[in-house]
């Protein structure tokens, strides 16, 4: 018996089952429709997140500036009132001294 | 200017599914047969063929010519078969091997079927080398390129594989 001849008859190309191409193309379609996030939309999400973060930081900074200005204004008002109070006391003391002279 | 095969390959690489289907039809017998002779399992061989062509679709941009495509398909199919053999272990019993010895005619359908079963007893590398040699008619040097192994290793796998088959078949040559 010739082992080479037997193997050539045994290990031959056989016809593939019908439907391999259809199966492959079907799986390709499923793969392409199963991807909700493409690079472009992922980039949009990143830009949107960056915009929101920047707006939040800007709002916080503006709030701190306004609060600082309000505190400064309040302190200035108290100083003016103290000065007026001192001036008024001095004025009354002077009027009192003149009246008794 | 592209030859017909080149043009089909070029269009498939550009995303034309019809051209890709043509490529599949041209090569599916080769891919399926390698997997079938290696695994002796039609369903799994068909599944592997589909996986190989899906992998091809993702790699179409790297394929340079029809000859490269054939080489690529043989190599990827061989690698898939090796991976598959690591996941499962098929056994052909010694009783089946003994039956073979009774067959003597190389055109005997029973003998051919039995030899196909006996191939499953060979180690994976020997089985692949024999499949590439007898199914695809490749020279040992070409088998070495596909299986990524030295020429002498391929020759050794072929020699040992044939020797084992002869022994199981009770053949003296």
Short mmCIF file of N, CA and C in Angstrom, two decimals, chain A residues 24-38, chain B residues 17 57:
data_model
loop_
_atom_site.label_atom_id
_atom_site.label_comp_id
_atom_site.label_asym_id
_atom_site.label_seq_id
_atom_site.Cartn_x
_atom_site.Cartn_y
_atom_site.Cartn_z
N UNK A 24 -20.44 35.18 7.69
CA UNK A 24 -19.39 36.17 8.00
C UNK A 24 -19.95 37.58 7.82
N UNK A 25 -20.65 37.81 6.69
CA UNK A 25 -21.18 39.16 6.43
C UNK A 25 -22.23 39.53 7.47
N UNK A 26 -23.03 38.56 7.90
CA UNK A 26 -24.04 38.83 8.92
C UNK A 26 -23.36 39.23 10.24
N UNK A 27 -22.30 38.52 10.59
CA UNK A 27 -21.59 38.86 11.83
C UNK A 27 -20.92 40.22 11.73
N UNK A 28 -20.47 40.57 10.51
CA UNK A 28 -19.87 41.90 10.31
C UNK A 28 -20.91 42.99 10.53
N UNK A 29 -22.13 42.76 9.98
CA UNK A 29 -23.20 43.75 10.14
C UNK A 29 -23.56 43.93 11.61
N UNK A 30 -23.66 42.79 12.33
CA UNK A 30 -23.99 42.86 13.77
C UNK A 30 -22.93 43.65 14.52
N UNK A 31 -21.67 43.42 14.17
CA UNK A 31 -20.58 44.12 14.85
C UNK A 31 -20.67 45.62 14.61
N UNK A 32 -20.98 46.00 13.34
CA UNK A 32 -20.97 47.43 13.03
C UNK A 32 -22.17 48.14 13.65
N UNK A 33 -23.32 47.43 13.83
CA UNK A 33 -24.49 48.10 14.42
C UNK A 33 -24.46 48.03 15.93
N UNK A 34 -23.49 47.30 16.49
CA UNK A 34 -23.46 47.15 17.95
C UNK A 34 -22.55 48.17 18.62
N UNK A 35 -22.08 49.18 17.86
CA UNK A 35 -21.15 50.15 18.42
C UNK A 35 -21.81 51.52 18.58
N UNK A 36 -22.45 51.81 19.74
CA UNK A 36 -23.13 53.08 19.91
C UNK A 36 -22.18 54.27 20.02
N UNK A 37 -21.02 54.08 20.55
CA UNK A 37 -20.10 55.20 20.74
C UNK A 37 -18.97 55.13 19.72
N UNK A 38 -19.02 56.04 18.77
CA UNK A 38 -17.93 56.14 17.81
C UNK A 38 -16.96 57.20 18.29
N UNK B 17 -18.48 45.00 0.47
CA UNK B 17 -18.82 43.68 1.02
C UNK B 17 -18.99 42.63 -0.08
N UNK B 57 -11.13 40.29 7.45
CA UNK B 57 -11.79 41.57 7.16
C UNK B 57 -11.08 42.72 7.89
#
